[in-house]
Coordinates of C-alpha atoms in Angstrom, one line a residue:
X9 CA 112.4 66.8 98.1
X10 CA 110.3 63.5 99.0
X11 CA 108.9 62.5 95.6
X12 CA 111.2 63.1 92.1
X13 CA 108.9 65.4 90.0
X14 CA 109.3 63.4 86.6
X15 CA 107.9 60.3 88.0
X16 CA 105.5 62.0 90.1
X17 CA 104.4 64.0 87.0
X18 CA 104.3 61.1 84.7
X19 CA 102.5 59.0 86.9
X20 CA 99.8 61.1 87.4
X21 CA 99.5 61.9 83.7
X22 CA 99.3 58.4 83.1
X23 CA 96.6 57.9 85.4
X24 CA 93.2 58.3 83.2
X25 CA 90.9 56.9 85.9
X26 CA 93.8 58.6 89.0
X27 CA 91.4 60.1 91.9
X28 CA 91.9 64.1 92.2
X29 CA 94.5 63.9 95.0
X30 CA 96.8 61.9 93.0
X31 CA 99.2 65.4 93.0
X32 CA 98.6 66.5 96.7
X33 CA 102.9 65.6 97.3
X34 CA 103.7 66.5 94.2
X35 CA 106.6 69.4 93.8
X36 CA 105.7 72.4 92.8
X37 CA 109.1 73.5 91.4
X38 CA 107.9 76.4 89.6
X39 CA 104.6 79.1 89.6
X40 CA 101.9 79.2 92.6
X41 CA 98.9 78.7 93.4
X42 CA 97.2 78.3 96.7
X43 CA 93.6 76.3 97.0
X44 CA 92.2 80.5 96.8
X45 CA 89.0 81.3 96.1
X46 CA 87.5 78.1 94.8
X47 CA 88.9 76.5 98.6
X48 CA 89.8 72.7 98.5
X49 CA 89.5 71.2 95.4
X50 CA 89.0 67.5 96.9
X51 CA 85.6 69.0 98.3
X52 CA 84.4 70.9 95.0
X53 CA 84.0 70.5 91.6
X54 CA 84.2 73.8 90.6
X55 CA 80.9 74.3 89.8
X56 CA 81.1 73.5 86.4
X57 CA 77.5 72.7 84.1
X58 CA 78.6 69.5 81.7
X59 CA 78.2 66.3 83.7
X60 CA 81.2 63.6 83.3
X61 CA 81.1 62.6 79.5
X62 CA 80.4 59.2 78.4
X63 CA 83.2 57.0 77.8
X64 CA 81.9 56.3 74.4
X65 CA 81.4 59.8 73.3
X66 CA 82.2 60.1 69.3
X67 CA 84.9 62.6 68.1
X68 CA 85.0 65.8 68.5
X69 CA 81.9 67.5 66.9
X70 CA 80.8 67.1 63.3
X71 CA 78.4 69.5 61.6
X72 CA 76.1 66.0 62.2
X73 CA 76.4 65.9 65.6
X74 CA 72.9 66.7 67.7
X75 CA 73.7 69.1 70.1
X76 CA 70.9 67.5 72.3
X77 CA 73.0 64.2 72.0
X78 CA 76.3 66.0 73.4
X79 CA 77.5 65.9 77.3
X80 CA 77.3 69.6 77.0
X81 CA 73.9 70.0 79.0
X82 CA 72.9 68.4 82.3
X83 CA 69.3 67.3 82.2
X84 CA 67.9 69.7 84.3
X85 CA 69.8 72.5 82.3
X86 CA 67.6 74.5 80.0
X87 CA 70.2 75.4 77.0
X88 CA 68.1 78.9 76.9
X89 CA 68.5 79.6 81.1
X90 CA 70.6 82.3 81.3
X91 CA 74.4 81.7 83.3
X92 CA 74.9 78.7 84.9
X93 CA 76.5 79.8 88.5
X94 CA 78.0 77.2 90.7
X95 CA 76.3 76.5 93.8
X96 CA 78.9 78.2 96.1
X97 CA 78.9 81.1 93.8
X98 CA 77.8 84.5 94.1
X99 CA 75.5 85.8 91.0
X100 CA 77.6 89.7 92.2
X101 CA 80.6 88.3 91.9
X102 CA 83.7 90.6 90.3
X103 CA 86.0 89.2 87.7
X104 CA 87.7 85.7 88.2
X105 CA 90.9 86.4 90.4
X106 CA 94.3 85.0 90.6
X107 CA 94.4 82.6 93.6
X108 CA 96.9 85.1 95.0
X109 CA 94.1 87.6 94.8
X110 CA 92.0 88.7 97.1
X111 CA 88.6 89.9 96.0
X112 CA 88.2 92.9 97.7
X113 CA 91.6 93.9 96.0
X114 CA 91.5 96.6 93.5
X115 CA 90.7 95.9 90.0
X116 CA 92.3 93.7 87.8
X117 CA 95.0 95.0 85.4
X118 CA 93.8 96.3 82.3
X119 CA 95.3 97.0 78.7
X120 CA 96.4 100.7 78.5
X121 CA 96.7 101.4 75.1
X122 CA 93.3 102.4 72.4
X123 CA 92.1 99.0 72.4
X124 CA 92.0 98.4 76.1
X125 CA 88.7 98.5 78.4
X126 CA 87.4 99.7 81.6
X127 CA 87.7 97.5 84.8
X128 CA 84.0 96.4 85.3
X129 CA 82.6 98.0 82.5
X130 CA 80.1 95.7 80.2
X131 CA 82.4 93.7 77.3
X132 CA 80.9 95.8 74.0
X133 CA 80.2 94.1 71.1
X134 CA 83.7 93.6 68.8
X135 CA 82.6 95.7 66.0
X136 CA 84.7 93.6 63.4
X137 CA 87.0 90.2 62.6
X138 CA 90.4 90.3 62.8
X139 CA 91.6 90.6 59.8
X140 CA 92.5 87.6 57.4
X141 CA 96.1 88.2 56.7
X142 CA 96.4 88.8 60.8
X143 CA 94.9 85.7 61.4
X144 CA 96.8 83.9 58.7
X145 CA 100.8 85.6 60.4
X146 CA 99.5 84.1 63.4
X147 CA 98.8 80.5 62.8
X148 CA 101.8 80.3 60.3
X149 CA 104.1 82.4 62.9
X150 CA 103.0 79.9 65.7
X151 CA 103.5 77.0 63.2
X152 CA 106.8 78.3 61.9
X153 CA 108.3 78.4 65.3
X154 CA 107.4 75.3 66.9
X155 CA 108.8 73.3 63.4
X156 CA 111.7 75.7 64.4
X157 CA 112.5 74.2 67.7
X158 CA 114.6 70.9 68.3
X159 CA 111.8 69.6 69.9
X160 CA 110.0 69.2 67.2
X161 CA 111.7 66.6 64.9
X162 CA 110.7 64.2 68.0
X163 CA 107.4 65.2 68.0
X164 CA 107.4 64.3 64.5
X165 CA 109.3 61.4 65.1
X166 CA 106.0 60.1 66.6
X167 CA 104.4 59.3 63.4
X168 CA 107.4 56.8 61.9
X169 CA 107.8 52.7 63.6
X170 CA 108.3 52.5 66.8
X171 CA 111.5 50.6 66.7
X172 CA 112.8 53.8 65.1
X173 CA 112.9 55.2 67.8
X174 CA 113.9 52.8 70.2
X175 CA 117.3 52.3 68.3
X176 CA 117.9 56.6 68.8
X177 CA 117.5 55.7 72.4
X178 CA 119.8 52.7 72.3
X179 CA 122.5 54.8 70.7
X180 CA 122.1 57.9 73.0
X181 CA 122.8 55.1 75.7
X182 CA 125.9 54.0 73.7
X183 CA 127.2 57.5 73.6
X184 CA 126.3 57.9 77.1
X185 CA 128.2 54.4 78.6
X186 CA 130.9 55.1 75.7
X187 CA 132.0 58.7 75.9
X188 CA 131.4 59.8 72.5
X189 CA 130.1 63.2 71.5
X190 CA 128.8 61.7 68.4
X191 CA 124.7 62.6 69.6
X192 CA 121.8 60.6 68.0
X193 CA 119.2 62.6 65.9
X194 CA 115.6 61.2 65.1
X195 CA 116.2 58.5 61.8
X196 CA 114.0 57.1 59.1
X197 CA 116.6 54.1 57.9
X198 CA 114.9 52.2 55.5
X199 CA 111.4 53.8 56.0
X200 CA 109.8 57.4 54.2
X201 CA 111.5 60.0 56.0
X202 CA 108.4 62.6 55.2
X203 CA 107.8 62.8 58.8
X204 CA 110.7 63.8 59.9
X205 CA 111.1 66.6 57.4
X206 CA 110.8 70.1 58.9
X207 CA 107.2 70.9 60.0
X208 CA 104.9 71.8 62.9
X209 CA 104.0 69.3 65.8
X210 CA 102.5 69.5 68.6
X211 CA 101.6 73.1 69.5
X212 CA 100.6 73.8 66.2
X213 CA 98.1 70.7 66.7
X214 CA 96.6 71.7 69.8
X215 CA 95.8 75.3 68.7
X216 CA 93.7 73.8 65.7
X217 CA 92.0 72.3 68.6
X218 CA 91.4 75.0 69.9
X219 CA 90.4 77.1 66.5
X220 CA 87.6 73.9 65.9
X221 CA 86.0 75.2 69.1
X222 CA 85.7 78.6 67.5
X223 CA 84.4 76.7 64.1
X224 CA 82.2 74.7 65.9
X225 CA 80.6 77.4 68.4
X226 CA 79.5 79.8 64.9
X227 CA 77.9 76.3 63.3
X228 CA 75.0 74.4 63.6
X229 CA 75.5 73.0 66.7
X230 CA 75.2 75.4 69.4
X231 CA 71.8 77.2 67.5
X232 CA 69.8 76.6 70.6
X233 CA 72.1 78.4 73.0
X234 CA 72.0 82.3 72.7
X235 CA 75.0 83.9 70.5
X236 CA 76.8 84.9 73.6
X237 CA 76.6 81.7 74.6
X238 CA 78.2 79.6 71.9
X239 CA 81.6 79.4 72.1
X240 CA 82.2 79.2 75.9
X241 CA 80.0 76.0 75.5
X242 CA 81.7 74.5 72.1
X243 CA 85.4 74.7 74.3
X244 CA 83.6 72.7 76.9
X245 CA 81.6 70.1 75.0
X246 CA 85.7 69.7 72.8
X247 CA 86.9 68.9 76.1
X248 CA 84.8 66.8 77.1
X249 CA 84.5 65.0 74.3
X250 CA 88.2 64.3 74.3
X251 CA 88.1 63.1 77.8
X252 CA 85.1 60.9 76.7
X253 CA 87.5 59.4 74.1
X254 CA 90.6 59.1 76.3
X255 CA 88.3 57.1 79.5
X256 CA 86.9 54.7 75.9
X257 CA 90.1 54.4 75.2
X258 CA 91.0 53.4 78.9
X259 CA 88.3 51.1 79.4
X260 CA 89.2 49.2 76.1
X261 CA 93.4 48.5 78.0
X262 CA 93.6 45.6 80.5
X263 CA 94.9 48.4 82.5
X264 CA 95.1 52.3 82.3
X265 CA 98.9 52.5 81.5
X266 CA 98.6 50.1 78.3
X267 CA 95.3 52.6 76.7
X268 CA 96.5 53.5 72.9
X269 CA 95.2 57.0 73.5
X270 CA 93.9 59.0 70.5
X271 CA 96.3 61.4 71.0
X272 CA 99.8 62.9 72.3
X273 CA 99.7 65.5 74.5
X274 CA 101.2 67.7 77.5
X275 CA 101.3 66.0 80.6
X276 CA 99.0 68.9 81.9
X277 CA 96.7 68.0 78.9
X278 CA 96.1 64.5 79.9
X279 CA 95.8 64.9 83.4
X280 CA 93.0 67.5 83.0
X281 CA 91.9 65.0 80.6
X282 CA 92.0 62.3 83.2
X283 CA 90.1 64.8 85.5
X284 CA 87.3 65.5 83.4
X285 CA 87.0 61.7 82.8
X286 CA 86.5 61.1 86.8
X287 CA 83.9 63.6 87.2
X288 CA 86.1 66.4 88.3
X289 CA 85.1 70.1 86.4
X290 CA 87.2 73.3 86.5
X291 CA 89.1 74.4 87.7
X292 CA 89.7 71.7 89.5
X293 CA 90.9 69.8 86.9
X294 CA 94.0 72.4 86.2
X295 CA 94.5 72.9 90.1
X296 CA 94.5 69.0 90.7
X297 CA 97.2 69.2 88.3
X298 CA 100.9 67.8 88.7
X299 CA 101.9 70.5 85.9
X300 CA 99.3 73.2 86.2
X301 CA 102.4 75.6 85.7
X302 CA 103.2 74.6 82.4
X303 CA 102.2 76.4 79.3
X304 CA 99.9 74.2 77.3
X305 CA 97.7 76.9 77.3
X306 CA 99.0 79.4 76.3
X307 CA 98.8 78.4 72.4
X308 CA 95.2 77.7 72.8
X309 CA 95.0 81.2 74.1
X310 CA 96.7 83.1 71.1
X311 CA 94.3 81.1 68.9
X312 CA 91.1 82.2 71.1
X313 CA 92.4 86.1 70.8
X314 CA 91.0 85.9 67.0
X315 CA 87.8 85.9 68.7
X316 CA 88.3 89.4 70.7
X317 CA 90.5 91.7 67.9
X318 CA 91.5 94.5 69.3
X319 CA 90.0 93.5 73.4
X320 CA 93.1 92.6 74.9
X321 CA 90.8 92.1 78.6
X322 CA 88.1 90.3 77.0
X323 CA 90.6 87.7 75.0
X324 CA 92.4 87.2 78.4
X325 CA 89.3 86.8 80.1
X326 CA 88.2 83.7 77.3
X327 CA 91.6 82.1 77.6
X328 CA 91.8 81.7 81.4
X329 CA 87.9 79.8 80.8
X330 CA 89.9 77.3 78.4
X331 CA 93.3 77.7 80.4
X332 CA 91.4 76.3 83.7
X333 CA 90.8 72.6 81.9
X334 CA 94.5 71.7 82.5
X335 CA 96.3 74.7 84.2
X336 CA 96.0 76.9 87.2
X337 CA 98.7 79.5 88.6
X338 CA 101.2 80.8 86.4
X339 CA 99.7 78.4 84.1
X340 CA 96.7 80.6 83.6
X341 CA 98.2 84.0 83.7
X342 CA 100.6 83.3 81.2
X343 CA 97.3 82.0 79.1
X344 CA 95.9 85.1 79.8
X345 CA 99.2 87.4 78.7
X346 CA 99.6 85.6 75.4
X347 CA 95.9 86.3 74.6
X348 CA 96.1 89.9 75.5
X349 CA 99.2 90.6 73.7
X350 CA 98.0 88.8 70.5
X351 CA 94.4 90.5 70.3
X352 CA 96.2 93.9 70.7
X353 CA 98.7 92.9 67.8
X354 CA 95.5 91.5 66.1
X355 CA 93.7 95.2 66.4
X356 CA 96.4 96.9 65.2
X357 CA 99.0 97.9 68.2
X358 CA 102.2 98.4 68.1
X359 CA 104.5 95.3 69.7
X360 CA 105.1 97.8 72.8
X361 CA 101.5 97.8 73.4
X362 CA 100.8 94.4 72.5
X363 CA 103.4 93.6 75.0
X364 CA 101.8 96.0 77.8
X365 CA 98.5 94.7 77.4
X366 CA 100.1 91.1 78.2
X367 CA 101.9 92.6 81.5
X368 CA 98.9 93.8 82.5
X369 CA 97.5 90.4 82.7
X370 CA 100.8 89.4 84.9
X371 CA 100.0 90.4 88.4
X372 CA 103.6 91.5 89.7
X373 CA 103.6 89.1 93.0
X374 CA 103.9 86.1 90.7
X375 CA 106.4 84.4 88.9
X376 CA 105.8 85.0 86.0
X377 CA 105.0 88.6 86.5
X378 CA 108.3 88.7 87.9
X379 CA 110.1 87.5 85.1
X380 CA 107.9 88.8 82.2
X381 CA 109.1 92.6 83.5
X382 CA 112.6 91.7 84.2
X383 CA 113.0 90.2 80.8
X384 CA 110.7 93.2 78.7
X385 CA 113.4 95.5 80.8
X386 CA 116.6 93.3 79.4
X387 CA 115.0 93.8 75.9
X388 CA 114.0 97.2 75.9
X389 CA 117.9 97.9 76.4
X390 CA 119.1 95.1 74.1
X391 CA 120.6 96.0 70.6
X392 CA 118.6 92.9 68.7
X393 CA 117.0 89.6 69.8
X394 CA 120.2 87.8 69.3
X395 CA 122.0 89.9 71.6
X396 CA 118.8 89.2 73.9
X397 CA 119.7 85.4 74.0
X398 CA 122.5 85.0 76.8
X399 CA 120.6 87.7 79.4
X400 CA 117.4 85.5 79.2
X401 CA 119.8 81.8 79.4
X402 CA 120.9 83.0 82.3
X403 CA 118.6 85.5 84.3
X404 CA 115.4 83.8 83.1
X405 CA 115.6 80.1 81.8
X406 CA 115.5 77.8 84.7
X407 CA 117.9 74.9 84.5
X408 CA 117.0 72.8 87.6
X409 CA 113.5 71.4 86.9
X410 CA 113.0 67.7 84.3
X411 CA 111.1 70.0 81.6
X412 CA 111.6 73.4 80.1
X413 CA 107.6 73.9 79.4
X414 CA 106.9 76.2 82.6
X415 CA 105.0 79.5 82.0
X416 CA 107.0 82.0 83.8
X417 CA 110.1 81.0 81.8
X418 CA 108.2 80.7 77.9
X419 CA 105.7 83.7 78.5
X420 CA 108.5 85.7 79.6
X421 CA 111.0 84.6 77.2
X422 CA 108.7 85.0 74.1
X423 CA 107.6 88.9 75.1
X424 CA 110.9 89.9 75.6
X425 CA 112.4 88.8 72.2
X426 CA 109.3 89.6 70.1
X427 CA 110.1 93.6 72.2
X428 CA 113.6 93.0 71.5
X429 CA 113.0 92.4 67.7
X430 CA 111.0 95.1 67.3
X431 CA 108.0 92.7 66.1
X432 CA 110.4 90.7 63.3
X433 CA 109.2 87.7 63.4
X434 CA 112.1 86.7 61.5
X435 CA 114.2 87.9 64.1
X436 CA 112.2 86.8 67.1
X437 CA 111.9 83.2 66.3
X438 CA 115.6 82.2 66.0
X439 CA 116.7 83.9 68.9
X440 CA 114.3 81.9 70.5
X441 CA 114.9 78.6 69.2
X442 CA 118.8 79.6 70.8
X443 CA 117.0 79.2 74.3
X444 CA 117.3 75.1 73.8
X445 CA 115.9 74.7 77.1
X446 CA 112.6 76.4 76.3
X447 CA 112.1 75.6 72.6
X448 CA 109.6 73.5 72.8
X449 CA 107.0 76.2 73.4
X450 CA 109.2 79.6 73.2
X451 CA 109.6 79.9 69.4
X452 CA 106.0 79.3 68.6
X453 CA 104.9 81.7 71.2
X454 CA 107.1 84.4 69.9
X455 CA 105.6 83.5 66.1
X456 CA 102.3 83.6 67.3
X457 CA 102.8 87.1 68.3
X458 CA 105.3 88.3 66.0
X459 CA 103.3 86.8 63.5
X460 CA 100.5 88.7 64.2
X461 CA 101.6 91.5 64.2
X462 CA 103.3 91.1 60.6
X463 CA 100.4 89.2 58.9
X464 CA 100.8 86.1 56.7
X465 CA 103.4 88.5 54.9
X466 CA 106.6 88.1 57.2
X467 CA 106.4 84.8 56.8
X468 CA 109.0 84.0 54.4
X469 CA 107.5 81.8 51.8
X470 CA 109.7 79.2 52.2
X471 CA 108.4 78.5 56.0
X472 CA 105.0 79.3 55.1
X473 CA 104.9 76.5 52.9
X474 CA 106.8 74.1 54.9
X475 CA 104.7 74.6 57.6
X476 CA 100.8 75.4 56.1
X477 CA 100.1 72.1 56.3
X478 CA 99.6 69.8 59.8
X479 CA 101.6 66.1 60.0
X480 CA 99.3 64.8 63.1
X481 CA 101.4 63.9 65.4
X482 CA 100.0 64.8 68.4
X483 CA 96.5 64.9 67.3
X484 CA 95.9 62.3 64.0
X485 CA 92.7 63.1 63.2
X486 CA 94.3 66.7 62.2
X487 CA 96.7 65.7 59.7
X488 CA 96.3 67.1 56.7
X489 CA 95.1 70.3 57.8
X490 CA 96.0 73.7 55.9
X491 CA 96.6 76.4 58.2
X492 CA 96.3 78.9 55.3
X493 CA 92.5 77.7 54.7
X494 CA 91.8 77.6 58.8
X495 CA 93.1 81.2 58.8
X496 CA 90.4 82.5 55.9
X497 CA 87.8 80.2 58.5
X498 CA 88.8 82.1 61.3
X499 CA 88.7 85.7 59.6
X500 CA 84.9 84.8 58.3
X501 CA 83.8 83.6 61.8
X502 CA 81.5 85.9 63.2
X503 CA 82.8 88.0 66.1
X504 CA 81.8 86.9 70.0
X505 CA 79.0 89.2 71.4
X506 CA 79.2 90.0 75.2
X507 CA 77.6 88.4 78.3
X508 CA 77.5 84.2 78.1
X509 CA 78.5 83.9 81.6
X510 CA 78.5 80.1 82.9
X511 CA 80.9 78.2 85.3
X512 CA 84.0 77.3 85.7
X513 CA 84.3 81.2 85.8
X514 CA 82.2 84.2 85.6
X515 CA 84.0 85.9 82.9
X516 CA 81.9 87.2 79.6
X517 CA 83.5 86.2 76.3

């Protein structure tokens, strides 16, 4: 291997202002992905209809914010035209395919249980929201098992001195040079240890992101754009924004490396981020990607299957448009199987058929088609999720690779135990949180799902009150944030209509 995939990773994630070939060597050690349909990302953009966002662009969208004042719109783009189509698009097109796909193929898979749709049939209107104490298992299940991970105390770690940290690392070296099993854990000293108290971190953060876009796109903003419209564009104009703050932030720093960025995030996150800031528009910016495999997305994507109760295909269909800002491969399908499975659980189906809808979003010749079936197989023959935990250590979880945040090993991993535990969230999430290598992302996967298909109710009240309530670590400008107040948002939001077709994709949503 010619380049070492943490520093290759790293210093393309680094790179705000990097040009979009900055990952052309870069390892692929896990997913694929070709240059498919879209053909060679150094010669298009991807077609996409916001220009690059100013550098000074404000945060991300108040209720006071113009909407004519946004980097949403190009200038010659009437917010009333009907879908914006990239110039090497056709209007005909079918469905957005896998970059292993080819179009003429057959039909995409499709969800096979009540709630599923027809292959090419018009995206009906979702008749209802999902409902609040759905909504509410979800975003506490999610919460509850990314607190639940290791990970997370480092996450959290984030928000005490820095020197706080710097002495954990100095005595992980010590025990290192020294040969002592005596391991460092994240410390407060003589500072409030608050932060470090168990909580959510990152992946709870990111899917409030996400759940602002779905706030913003029913508000004031967006009233000049048709209904169908609204909250493809409010997911653009949040990314954008964010890459307008992270290029201010860049252009403040002597140089890129030293920016104080507004946020912590993924290293898929910021080099979308850093793509969008260049100029670069999906998917483009997931497939110019060093870690378009990973599963940042995949978060969003439960969060976005509020929008579609009970339409496994149409929530699958919204989460690759938001996926394709910062992944591409496995890195979207896996965006696309946690949305499926968590708008079936949200409209009532059963875990089996939550977890069907989300193989049917896996095509098989992948990865992480691959091992989502192989591990929904262990399950469906394991005695409990525990039992679960040493087939997936050592038949799924990858060992070889710098990070345990890949798709085809969290997706996988997550379907399998919530299968395993029959739905228990209770049951699903510990097992997960077993699977050290993937417990960054694994546990609050499996909550997300489990959690929705409990409701708010199998959340023991203990972790629902532990972890209600966002630190901002990742994201500052979140902290304080009640999960239990976003989920009654969320339940009130009214439902997505069909049709709203622009690029990056030609999806409805």
């Amino acid at each position: 291997m010619s380049a070492d995939p943490t520093t290759t990773a790293a210093a393309t994630a680094a790179g705000v202002g990097s040009a979009p070939t900055a990952v052309d060597n870069a390892p692929t050690p896990v997913g694929d992905r070709s240059a498919g349909r879209w053909g060679n990302p150094d010669t298009e953009s991807g077609g996409g209809w916001a220009p690059h966002p100013s550098p000074a662009a404000g945060p991300l969208l108040g209720d006071h914010q113009d909407p004519a004042a946004s980097p949403l719109l190009g200038d010659h783009q009437d917010p009333a035209a009907g879908p914006l189509l990239g110039d090497h698009q056709d209007p005909a097109a079918g469905p957005l395919l896998g970059d292993h796909q080819d179009p003429a193929a057959s039909p995409m898979p499709h969800g096979t249980g009540t709630w599923g749709g027809t292959p090419g049939a018009p995206r009906p209107d979702v008749p209802h929201t999902a409902p609040r104490e759905a909504v509410e298992g979800l975003l506490l299940g999610l919460a509850a098992g990314d607190a639940a991970g290791w990970p997370a105390a480092r996450h959290r770690a984030a928000r005490m001195p820095e020197w706080t940290r710097r002495l954990t690392r100095e005595l992980d070296t010590f025990a290192e040079q020294n040969a002592t099993t005596t391991l460092p854990v994240p410390i407060a000293l003589n500072q409030p240890p608050e932060p470090l108290r168990l909580g959510p971190s990152d992946d709870a953060e990111w899917a409030v992101f996400t759940a602002e876009a779905i706030l913003t796109a029913s508000g004031p903003v967006f009233t000049g754009l048709p209904p169908e419209r609204r909250l493809r564009a409010a997911v653009d104009l949040a990314w954008n924004a964010l890459a307008g703050q992270v290029a201010a932030a860049a252009a403040r720093a002597p140089e890129v490396e030293s920016a104080v960025l507004p946020l912590r995030a993924r290293i898929s996150v910021r080099a979308g981020l850093g793509n969008l800031a260049t100029g670069l528009r999906p998917p483009a910016t997931g497939h110019d990607n060093p870690h378009f495999f990973d599963d940042a997305a995949c978060v969003r994507a439960a969060v976005l299957a509020v929008v579609h109760p009970g339409d496994p295909r149409a929530a699958a269909e919204l989460a690759e448009f938001d996926a394709r800002y910062t992944q591409d491969g496995d890195g979207v399908h896996g965006a696309r199987a946690m949305a499926a499975a968590v708008a079936a659980a949200l409209g009532g189906a059963t875990v089996d058929e939550s977890v069907e809808a989300a193989l049917a979003e896996l095509p098989p010749v992948t990865e992480i088609g691959r091992n989502a079936r192989y591990a929904v197989k262990l399950a469906q023959t394991a005695g409990s999720a525990f039992e679960l935990v040493p087939l997936l250590e050592h038949q799924i979880v990858d060992h070889v690779y710098s990070y345990g945040i890949a798709a085809a090993e969290t997706v996988p991993v997550a379907l399998a135990l919530a299968t395993a535990a029959r739905g228990g969230m209770t049951a699903a999430v510990p097992a997960a949180v077993c699977l050290s290598r993937v417990a960054d992302s694994a546990p609050a996967l499996a909550g997300a799902l489990t959690g929705a298909l409990g409701g708010g109710r199998s959340v023991p009240p203990t972790w629902r009150e532990a972890c209600r309530t966002l630190a901002g670590c990742a994201l500052p400008r979140l902290a304080g944030t009640d999960l239990v107040e976003l989920a009654g948002l969320l339940a009130a939001t009214e439902p997505a209509t069909p049709g709203g077709q622009f690029r990056h994709d030609t999806h409805t949503g």
